[in-house]
Coordinates of C-alpha atoms and ligand atoms in Angstrom, one line a residue:
X1 CA 118.0 93.7 138.6
X2 CA 120.1 94.6 141.6
X3 CA 121.2 98.0 142.4
X4 CA 124.7 96.9 142.1
X5 CA 124.0 95.8 138.5
X6 CA 122.1 98.9 137.8
X7 CA 124.9 101.1 138.7
X8 CA 127.3 98.8 136.5
X9 CA 125.0 99.2 133.7
X10 CA 124.8 102.9 133.7
X11 CA 128.5 103.1 134.0
X12 CA 128.8 100.8 131.0
X13 CA 126.3 103.0 129.1
X14 CA 128.5 106.1 129.8
X15 CA 131.7 104.2 128.4
X16 CA 129.1 102.8 125.7
X17 CA 130.1 99.4 124.6
X18 CA 128.5 96.3 123.2
X19 CA 124.9 95.3 124.4
X20 CA 123.7 91.7 123.6
X21 CA 120.0 90.7 123.9
X22 CA 119.8 87.2 125.0
X23 CA 121.7 84.7 126.8
X24 CA 121.1 81.6 125.0
X25 CA 123.9 79.8 123.0
X26 CA 124.0 82.6 120.3
X27 CA 124.6 85.4 122.8
X28 CA 127.2 83.6 124.8
X29 CA 129.0 82.7 121.5
X30 CA 129.3 86.3 120.7
X31 CA 130.8 87.0 124.0
X32 CA 133.3 84.2 123.6
X33 CA 134.2 85.3 120.3
X34 CA 134.7 89.1 121.4
X35 CA 136.4 88.3 124.5
X36 CA 139.0 86.0 122.5
X37 CA 139.9 89.1 120.6
X38 CA 139.3 92.1 123.0
X39 CA 139.2 91.8 127.0
X40 CA 138.6 95.3 127.5
X41 CA 135.4 96.6 125.6
X42 CA 132.4 96.8 127.9
X43 CA 129.9 94.2 127.2
X44 CA 126.3 94.1 128.8
X45 CA 124.4 91.0 128.4
X46 CA 120.6 91.5 128.9
X47 CA 118.5 88.4 129.3
X48 CA 115.0 87.7 130.4
X49 CA 116.1 84.3 132.1
X50 CA 118.9 83.5 134.7
X51 CA 121.7 83.6 131.8
X52 CA 122.9 80.2 132.8
X53 CA 125.0 78.5 130.1
X54 CA 123.5 75.1 128.9
X55 CA 123.6 73.1 125.7
X56 CA 119.7 73.4 124.5
X57 CA 120.0 70.3 122.5
X58 CA 120.5 68.1 125.3
X59 CA 116.8 69.1 126.4
X60 CA 115.6 66.2 124.1
X61 CA 117.8 63.6 125.5
X62 CA 118.0 64.3 129.2
X63 CA 114.8 62.8 130.9
X64 CA 115.8 59.4 129.8
X65 CA 119.2 60.0 131.1
X66 CA 117.7 61.1 134.4
X67 CA 119.4 64.4 134.1
X68 CA 117.8 67.3 135.9
X69 CA 118.1 71.0 134.6
X70 CA 120.9 71.6 137.2
X71 CA 122.9 68.9 135.8
X72 CA 122.8 70.3 132.3
X73 CA 123.9 73.7 133.1
X74 CA 127.5 74.2 132.5
X75 CA 127.9 77.5 134.3
X76 CA 125.5 79.9 136.2
X77 CA 124.9 83.1 134.5
X78 CA 126.5 85.2 137.2
X79 CA 129.6 82.9 137.3
X80 CA 130.2 82.9 133.4
X81 CA 129.5 86.7 133.4
X82 CA 132.3 87.1 136.1
X83 CA 134.8 84.8 134.1
X84 CA 133.9 86.9 130.9
X85 CA 134.1 90.2 132.6
X86 CA 130.5 91.1 131.3
X87 CA 127.9 92.9 133.0
X88 CA 125.1 90.4 133.3
X89 CA 121.4 91.9 133.6
X90 CA 119.5 88.7 134.3
X91 CA 115.9 88.4 134.7
X92 CA 115.4 91.6 132.7
X93 CA 113.3 92.1 129.7
X94 CA 114.3 94.5 127.0
X95 CA 110.9 96.4 126.2
X96 CA 112.1 98.9 123.6
X97 CA 115.0 99.9 121.5
X98 CA 115.6 103.5 120.2
X99 CA 118.0 103.4 117.4
X100 CA 118.4 107.1 117.1
X101 CA 119.7 107.4 120.7
X102 CA 121.2 104.1 120.8
X103 CA 119.6 103.0 123.8
X104 CA 117.4 100.2 125.1
X105 CA 114.6 100.4 127.8
X106 CA 114.7 97.4 130.1
X107 CA 112.5 96.2 132.9
X108 CA 113.4 93.6 135.8
X109 CA 111.1 90.7 135.7
X110 CA 112.2 89.8 139.6
X111 CA 110.7 93.0 140.8
X112 CA 107.3 93.9 141.1
X113 CA 107.4 97.4 140.0
X114 CA 107.3 98.4 136.3
X115 CA 110.2 100.6 136.5
X116 CA 112.1 101.0 133.4
X117 CA 116.0 101.6 132.9
X118 CA 117.6 103.0 129.9
X119 CA 120.9 101.7 128.8
X120 CA 123.1 102.9 125.9
X121 CA 124.9 101.1 123.2
X122 CA 127.5 101.6 120.8
X123 CA 126.8 98.3 119.1
X124 CA 124.0 96.0 119.8
X125 CA 123.6 92.2 119.0
X126 CA 120.0 90.7 118.9
X127 CA 120.3 87.1 120.1
X128 CA 116.7 86.8 121.4
X129 CA 116.0 83.4 119.9
X130 CA 112.6 82.2 118.8
X131 CA 109.5 81.2 120.9
X132 CA 107.2 78.4 120.6
X133 CA 104.0 78.7 118.4
X134 CA 100.9 77.7 120.5
X135 CA 97.9 77.1 118.0
X136 CA 94.6 78.1 119.9
X137 CA 93.8 74.6 120.7
X138 CA 96.7 74.3 123.0
X139 CA 96.4 76.7 125.6
X140 CA 99.4 77.9 127.1
X141 CA 98.6 77.3 130.6
X142 CA 98.0 73.5 129.9
X143 CA 100.7 72.5 127.6
X144 CA 104.2 72.3 127.9
X145 CA 107.2 73.1 125.6
X146 CA 110.8 72.2 125.6
X147 CA 112.2 75.3 124.3
X148 CA 113.9 76.6 127.4
X149 CA 115.7 75.1 130.3
X150 CA 113.3 76.5 132.9
X151 CA 109.9 75.2 131.5
X152 CA 111.9 71.8 130.6
X153 CA 112.8 71.9 134.5
X154 CA 109.2 72.2 135.4
X155 CA 108.1 69.2 133.1
X156 CA 110.9 67.0 134.2
X157 CA 109.9 67.5 137.9
X158 CA 106.2 66.3 137.0
X159 CA 107.5 63.3 135.1
X160 CA 109.8 62.3 137.9
X161 CA 106.5 61.1 139.6
X162 CA 106.4 57.9 137.5
X163 CA 105.2 56.5 134.3
X164 CA 102.6 58.8 132.6
X165 CA 101.0 59.4 129.3
X166 CA 102.4 62.3 127.3
X167 CA 100.8 63.4 124.0
X168 CA 103.1 65.5 122.0
X169 CA 101.7 67.6 119.1
X170 CA 103.8 68.4 116.3
X171 CA 106.4 65.7 114.9
X172 CA 109.2 68.0 113.6
X173 CA 112.8 67.1 114.8
X174 CA 112.0 68.1 118.3
X175 CA 108.6 66.4 118.9
X176 CA 110.1 63.3 117.7
X177 CA 113.3 63.3 119.5
X178 CA 111.5 64.3 122.8
X179 CA 109.1 61.3 122.0
X180 CA 111.9 58.8 122.1
X181 CA 113.4 60.2 125.1
X182 CA 110.1 60.0 127.2
X183 CA 109.4 56.5 126.0
X184 CA 112.9 55.3 127.0
X185 CA 112.1 57.0 130.4
X186 CA 109.3 54.7 130.7
X187 CA 106.3 56.8 129.8
X188 CA 103.5 56.2 127.3
X189 CA 103.8 58.5 124.5
X190 CA 101.3 59.5 121.7
X191 CA 102.9 61.6 119.0
X192 CA 100.2 63.6 116.9
X193 CA 101.0 65.3 113.6
X194 CA 98.9 66.8 110.7
X195 CA 101.1 64.8 108.3
X196 CA 101.2 61.0 107.7
X197 CA 104.7 60.8 109.1
X198 CA 107.3 62.7 111.2
X199 CA 109.5 65.4 109.7
X200 CA 107.0 65.6 106.7
X201 CA 107.9 69.4 106.2
X202 CA 111.4 68.5 105.5
X203 CA 111.5 65.3 103.9
X204 CA 109.9 63.3 101.0
X205 CA 107.0 60.7 102.0
X206 CA 109.4 57.6 101.0
X207 CA 111.8 59.0 103.7
X208 CA 109.4 59.9 106.4
X209 CA 107.4 56.5 106.1
X210 CA 110.7 54.8 107.3
X211 CA 110.7 57.0 110.4
X212 CA 107.1 56.7 111.1
X213 CA 107.6 52.8 111.1
X214 CA 110.8 52.9 113.1
X215 CA 109.2 54.9 115.8
X216 CA 106.0 53.1 116.0
X217 CA 108.0 49.5 116.3
X218 CA 109.6 51.1 119.2
X219 CA 106.2 51.7 121.0
X220 CA 105.5 55.3 120.3
X221 CA 101.9 55.6 119.3
X222 CA 102.0 57.9 116.1
X223 CA 98.7 59.5 115.0
X224 CA 99.5 60.8 111.6
X225 CA 97.2 63.1 109.7
X226 CA 95.1 64.3 112.7
X227 CA 94.7 67.8 114.1
X228 CA 94.2 68.4 117.8
X229 CA 91.2 70.5 118.3
X230 CA 91.2 71.1 121.8
X231 CA 92.9 70.4 125.2
X232 CA 91.0 70.8 128.4
X233 CA 91.7 69.9 132.2
X234 CA 89.3 67.2 133.6
X235 CA 89.1 65.6 136.8
X236 CA 89.3 61.9 137.0
X237 CA 89.3 61.4 140.8
X238 CA 92.1 58.6 140.2
X239 CA 95.1 58.3 142.3
X240 CA 97.6 57.9 139.4
X241 CA 97.7 61.7 138.6
X242 CA 98.3 64.6 140.7
X243 CA 94.9 65.8 142.2
X244 CA 93.3 63.4 140.0
X245 CA 93.6 65.8 137.1
X246 CA 94.1 64.6 133.7
X247 CA 93.9 66.4 130.3
X248 CA 91.6 65.5 127.5
X249 CA 92.9 65.9 124.1
X250 CA 90.2 66.3 121.3
X251 CA 91.5 65.4 117.8
X252 CA 90.3 64.7 114.4
X253 CA 91.2 63.6 110.9
X254 CA 92.9 66.6 109.1
X255 CA 90.6 66.4 106.2
X256 CA 87.3 64.3 106.2
X257 CA 85.1 63.6 103.4
X258 CA 81.7 65.0 104.1
X259 CA 79.7 62.7 102.2
X260 CA 81.5 59.8 104.1
X261 CA 79.0 58.8 106.8
X262 CA 81.2 55.8 108.0
X263 CA 83.6 58.3 109.9
X264 CA 83.2 57.5 113.6
X265 CA 83.8 60.4 116.2
X266 CA 87.2 59.7 117.7
X267 CA 87.4 58.8 121.4
X268 CA 89.4 61.7 123.0
X269 CA 92.9 60.9 124.4
X270 CA 93.2 61.1 128.4
X271 CA 96.6 61.9 129.0
X272 CA 98.7 63.3 132.0
X273 CA 100.6 66.1 129.8
X274 CA 100.6 67.6 126.6
X275 CA 103.7 69.0 124.9
X276 CA 103.4 71.4 122.2
X277 CA 106.1 71.2 119.5
X278 CA 104.3 73.1 116.7
X279 CA 107.2 75.3 115.4
X280 CA 108.9 78.5 116.3
X281 CA 108.2 82.3 115.6
X282 CA 110.4 85.4 116.3
X283 CA 108.7 88.2 118.3
X284 CA 108.4 91.1 116.0
X285 CA 108.2 93.8 118.7
X286 CA 111.8 94.6 119.5
X287 CA 113.1 94.7 115.6
X288 CA 110.1 96.7 114.7
X289 CA 111.0 99.3 117.4
X290 CA 114.4 99.1 116.3
X291 CA 113.6 99.8 112.6
X292 CA 115.3 96.4 111.7
X293 CA 113.9 94.5 108.6
X294 CA 111.8 91.6 109.5
X295 CA 110.1 88.6 107.9
X296 CA 107.0 87.2 109.9
X297 CA 108.0 83.7 108.7
X298 CA 111.8 83.7 109.0
X299 CA 112.7 86.5 111.6
X300 CA 115.4 89.3 111.4
X301 CA 116.9 90.0 108.0
X302 CA 120.8 90.2 108.0
X303 CA 123.3 90.7 105.3
X304 CA 124.8 87.3 104.9
X305 CA 128.5 88.6 104.9
X306 CA 128.5 90.6 108.0
X307 CA 125.3 89.7 109.9
X308 CA 124.6 93.4 110.1
X309 CA 120.9 94.3 110.1
X310 CA 119.8 97.2 108.0
X311 CA 119.8 99.4 111.2
X312 CA 123.1 101.1 112.0
X313 CA 125.3 99.1 114.6
X314 CA 122.8 96.5 115.1
X315 CA 123.5 92.7 114.3
X316 CA 121.4 89.6 114.7
X317 CA 122.4 85.9 115.4
X318 CA 120.8 82.6 116.1
X319 CA 117.3 81.5 116.1
X320 CA 115.8 84.9 115.7
X321 CA 117.6 85.7 112.2
X322 CA 117.4 84.4 108.5
X323 CA 120.1 84.5 106.0
X324 CA 119.0 84.8 102.3
X325 CA 115.3 84.4 103.4
X326 CA 116.3 81.0 105.4
X327 CA 116.1 80.8 109.0
X328 CA 118.7 78.3 110.2
X329 CA 117.9 77.3 113.9
X330 CA 120.9 75.0 114.5
X331 CA 123.8 75.1 116.9
X332 CA 126.7 74.5 114.4
X333 CA 126.9 77.9 112.6
X334 CA 127.0 79.9 115.8
X335 CA 130.6 80.0 116.2
X336 CA 131.5 81.1 112.6
X337 CA 128.6 83.7 113.0
X338 CA 129.8 85.0 116.1
X339 CA 133.4 85.3 115.1
X340 CA 132.1 87.5 112.2
X341 CA 130.2 89.6 114.5
X342 CA 133.1 90.0 116.9
X343 CA 135.3 91.0 114.1
X344 CA 132.9 93.5 112.5
X345 CA 132.3 95.1 116.1
X346 CA 135.9 95.4 116.7
X347 CA 136.8 97.0 113.4
X348 CA 139.0 94.0 112.4
X349 CA 139.2 93.1 108.8
X350 CA 137.7 89.8 108.1
X351 CA 136.8 87.7 105.0
X352 CA 133.0 87.8 105.5
X353 CA 130.6 85.2 106.9
X354 CA 130.3 82.1 104.6
X355 CA 127.0 80.4 105.5
X356 CA 127.0 76.6 104.8
X357 CA 123.9 74.7 105.9
X358 CA 124.8 72.5 108.9
X359 CA 124.6 68.6 108.9
X360 CA 121.3 67.9 110.5
X361 CA 121.1 64.7 112.5
X362 CA 117.9 63.4 114.2
X363 CA 119.0 62.2 117.8
X364 CA 116.6 59.4 117.9
X365 CA 118.1 55.8 118.3
X366 CA 115.2 54.0 116.6
X367 CA 116.4 55.1 113.3
X368 CA 119.5 57.0 111.7
X369 CA 118.4 60.3 109.7
X370 CA 121.1 62.5 108.3
X371 CA 120.5 65.4 106.1
X372 CA 122.8 67.8 104.3
X373 CA 122.0 70.9 102.4
X374 CA 118.5 72.7 102.5
X375 CA 115.9 70.1 102.8
X376 CA 112.2 70.7 102.2
X377 CA 109.5 68.1 101.5
X378 CA 108.3 69.5 98.0
X379 CA 110.5 69.1 95.2
X380 CA 112.1 66.9 92.9
X381 CA 113.8 64.0 95.4
X382 CA 115.3 61.2 93.7
X383 CA 116.5 57.8 95.1
X384 CA 120.0 57.1 95.1
X385 CA 120.2 54.0 97.4
X386 CA 117.3 51.9 98.4
X387 CA 117.6 48.7 100.5
X388 CA 115.8 47.6 103.5
X389 CA 118.7 49.1 105.7
X390 CA 119.3 52.2 103.8
X391 CA 117.6 54.8 101.9
X392 CA 119.6 57.7 100.3
X393 CA 117.9 60.5 98.3
X394 CA 118.7 63.7 96.8
X395 CA 116.9 66.8 96.1
X396 CA 117.6 68.2 92.6
X397 CA 116.9 71.9 92.1
X398 CA 116.0 73.5 88.9
X399 CA 119.7 73.7 87.8
X400 CA 120.0 70.1 88.1
X401 CA 122.2 70.3 91.1
X402 CA 121.9 68.6 94.4
X403 CA 120.6 70.9 97.1
X404 CA 119.9 68.4 99.7
X405 CA 120.6 64.6 100.5
X406 CA 118.8 62.4 103.3
X407 CA 120.7 59.2 104.5
X408 CA 118.3 57.0 106.4
X409 CA 119.7 54.0 108.0
X410 CA 118.3 51.3 110.2
X411 CA 120.0 51.1 113.5
X412 CA 122.8 48.8 114.0
X413 CA 121.7 45.8 115.5
X414 CA 123.7 45.2 119.0
X415 CA 125.8 41.9 119.1
X416 CA 124.3 39.4 121.3
Ligands
FAD501 C1 114.5 70.8 122.6 C2 115.6 71.2 121.5 C3 116.5 70.4 120.7 C4 117.5 70.7 119.7 N1 118.2 70.0 119.4 C5 119.3 70.5 118.4 C6 120.3 69.7 118.0 O1 120.4 68.6 118.2 N2 121.2 70.3 116.9 C7 121.1 71.5 116.7 O2 121.8 72.1 115.9 N3 120.2 72.4 117.4 C8 119.2 72.0 118.0 N4 118.3 72.9 118.4 C9 118.4 74.2 118.3 C10 119.3 75.0 118.9 O3 119.2 74.7 120.2 C11 118.9 76.6 118.7 O4 119.2 76.8 117.3 C12 119.8 77.4 119.7 O5 119.8 76.9 120.8 C13 119.2 78.7 119.8 O6 120.0 79.6 120.4 P1 119.6 81.3 120.5 O7 120.6 81.8 121.4 O8 119.4 81.8 119.2 O9 118.2 81.3 121.2 P2 117.6 80.8 122.7 O10 118.3 79.9 123.3 O11 116.3 80.9 122.6 O12 118.0 82.2 123.4 C14 117.2 83.3 123.5 C15 117.6 84.1 124.6 O13 117.0 85.5 124.4 C16 116.6 85.9 125.7 N5 115.2 87.0 125.4 C17 114.3 86.6 124.3 N6 113.8 87.9 124.3 C18 114.2 88.6 125.2 C19 113.8 90.2 125.6 N7 112.8 90.9 125.1 N8 114.6 90.6 126.5 C20 115.8 90.0 127.1 N9 116.1 88.7 126.8 C21 115.3 88.1 125.9 C22 115.8 84.7 126.4 O14 115.7 84.8 127.7 C23 117.1 83.6 125.9 O15 118.2 83.9 126.8 C24 117.4 72.4 119.5 C25 116.4 73.2 120.0 C26 115.6 72.7 121.0 C27 114.5 73.5 121.5

């Protein structure tokens, strides 16, 4: 944090105002929404990263399009902060929240000392996102994730060296999308999941089997029903990898029949990179400090109509929060959520946020997958339409109402 920024921060604190923690899509949407209605209220944006504005969904499309991280940045953090007239404390970690004195403690990650600065708030918005889960078998110093542009940028640089073998662990939406992106960029891709098919936590087996078939026919090696037990660095002394280093990925069938002596030990995979795409979790530390109600599985609990937390003057938005016990980690609802928070903070009358689950679209080109409602694999899924080219299934709830629909279509064959 620069001295200049510090002095601006303390004067903002003296005037009080809005403090936003996190400069992802959620944090910036709140700034846009407030500034659309009030150009005067002081806003301080505190973020552990640079604060650069970028569209995170692009991270699973960028490598095959030969786009670097800098191509994805729509505005630098400092430039966007100047335009919106907000005080940006970039590369600054919020370490504590005191809801009684209405202050936060921050530490600059760009400086070597551990000096803490205290900043006051009148209203605060938690927009701190969720971070990747790394199971013990996937050591963080050996595996990549694509949940942030900085880490993505480092991975992209490594992959630019030429065709490589990448193992992706976790075939949810992000894992399945990045698998196709890397394949299209010319890399060999192995996608590994505990389940027999991609998206198996969200959709029924009849639907996911089509997705598995489509990505395999593209050339992605899909290992369904396997668990990665270890990733370790090995030295191959070959010239086709930096310093001759590769990664050994040990994996095994998820459940083996102990009496079956025919099961052969599996040859480990030898790859250049491993990407973990094994889910997200919200850090409990700041919500706990602020006395904010928190669910370990779904994140910060908010009131559905106002997006207020149970702590006075504290709101939450984006990946870090959940509504009615459901986390909704998608971009589409952010604009309406931010508008509600802006109105509530500014004391404007508003009709309340009305949460509508967004339409979910897999970005893969091998197959078209579109989901509406709140899907979950388990439940009473019924086939509406079934042909070679199309599958439509509804999830029927206990009241016989449709709570989700999945539509899967074969991609259109390009005209010769
Ligand atoms: C690869 C990928 C592809 C995706 N594709 C799609 C898609 O196609 N469609 C879709 O709708 N959604 C998609 N999503 C989800 C969507 O991108 C997210 O829901 C959204 O970007 C979340 O924004 P956020 O601001 O809540 O969180 P984040 O972007 O994670 O931002 C959190 C911010 O908080 C800061 N922060 C965290 N802790 C602290 C702290 N203690 N102190 C200071 N700052 C802190 C971080 O530095 C960061 O700036 C995708 C996600 C990924 C990862």
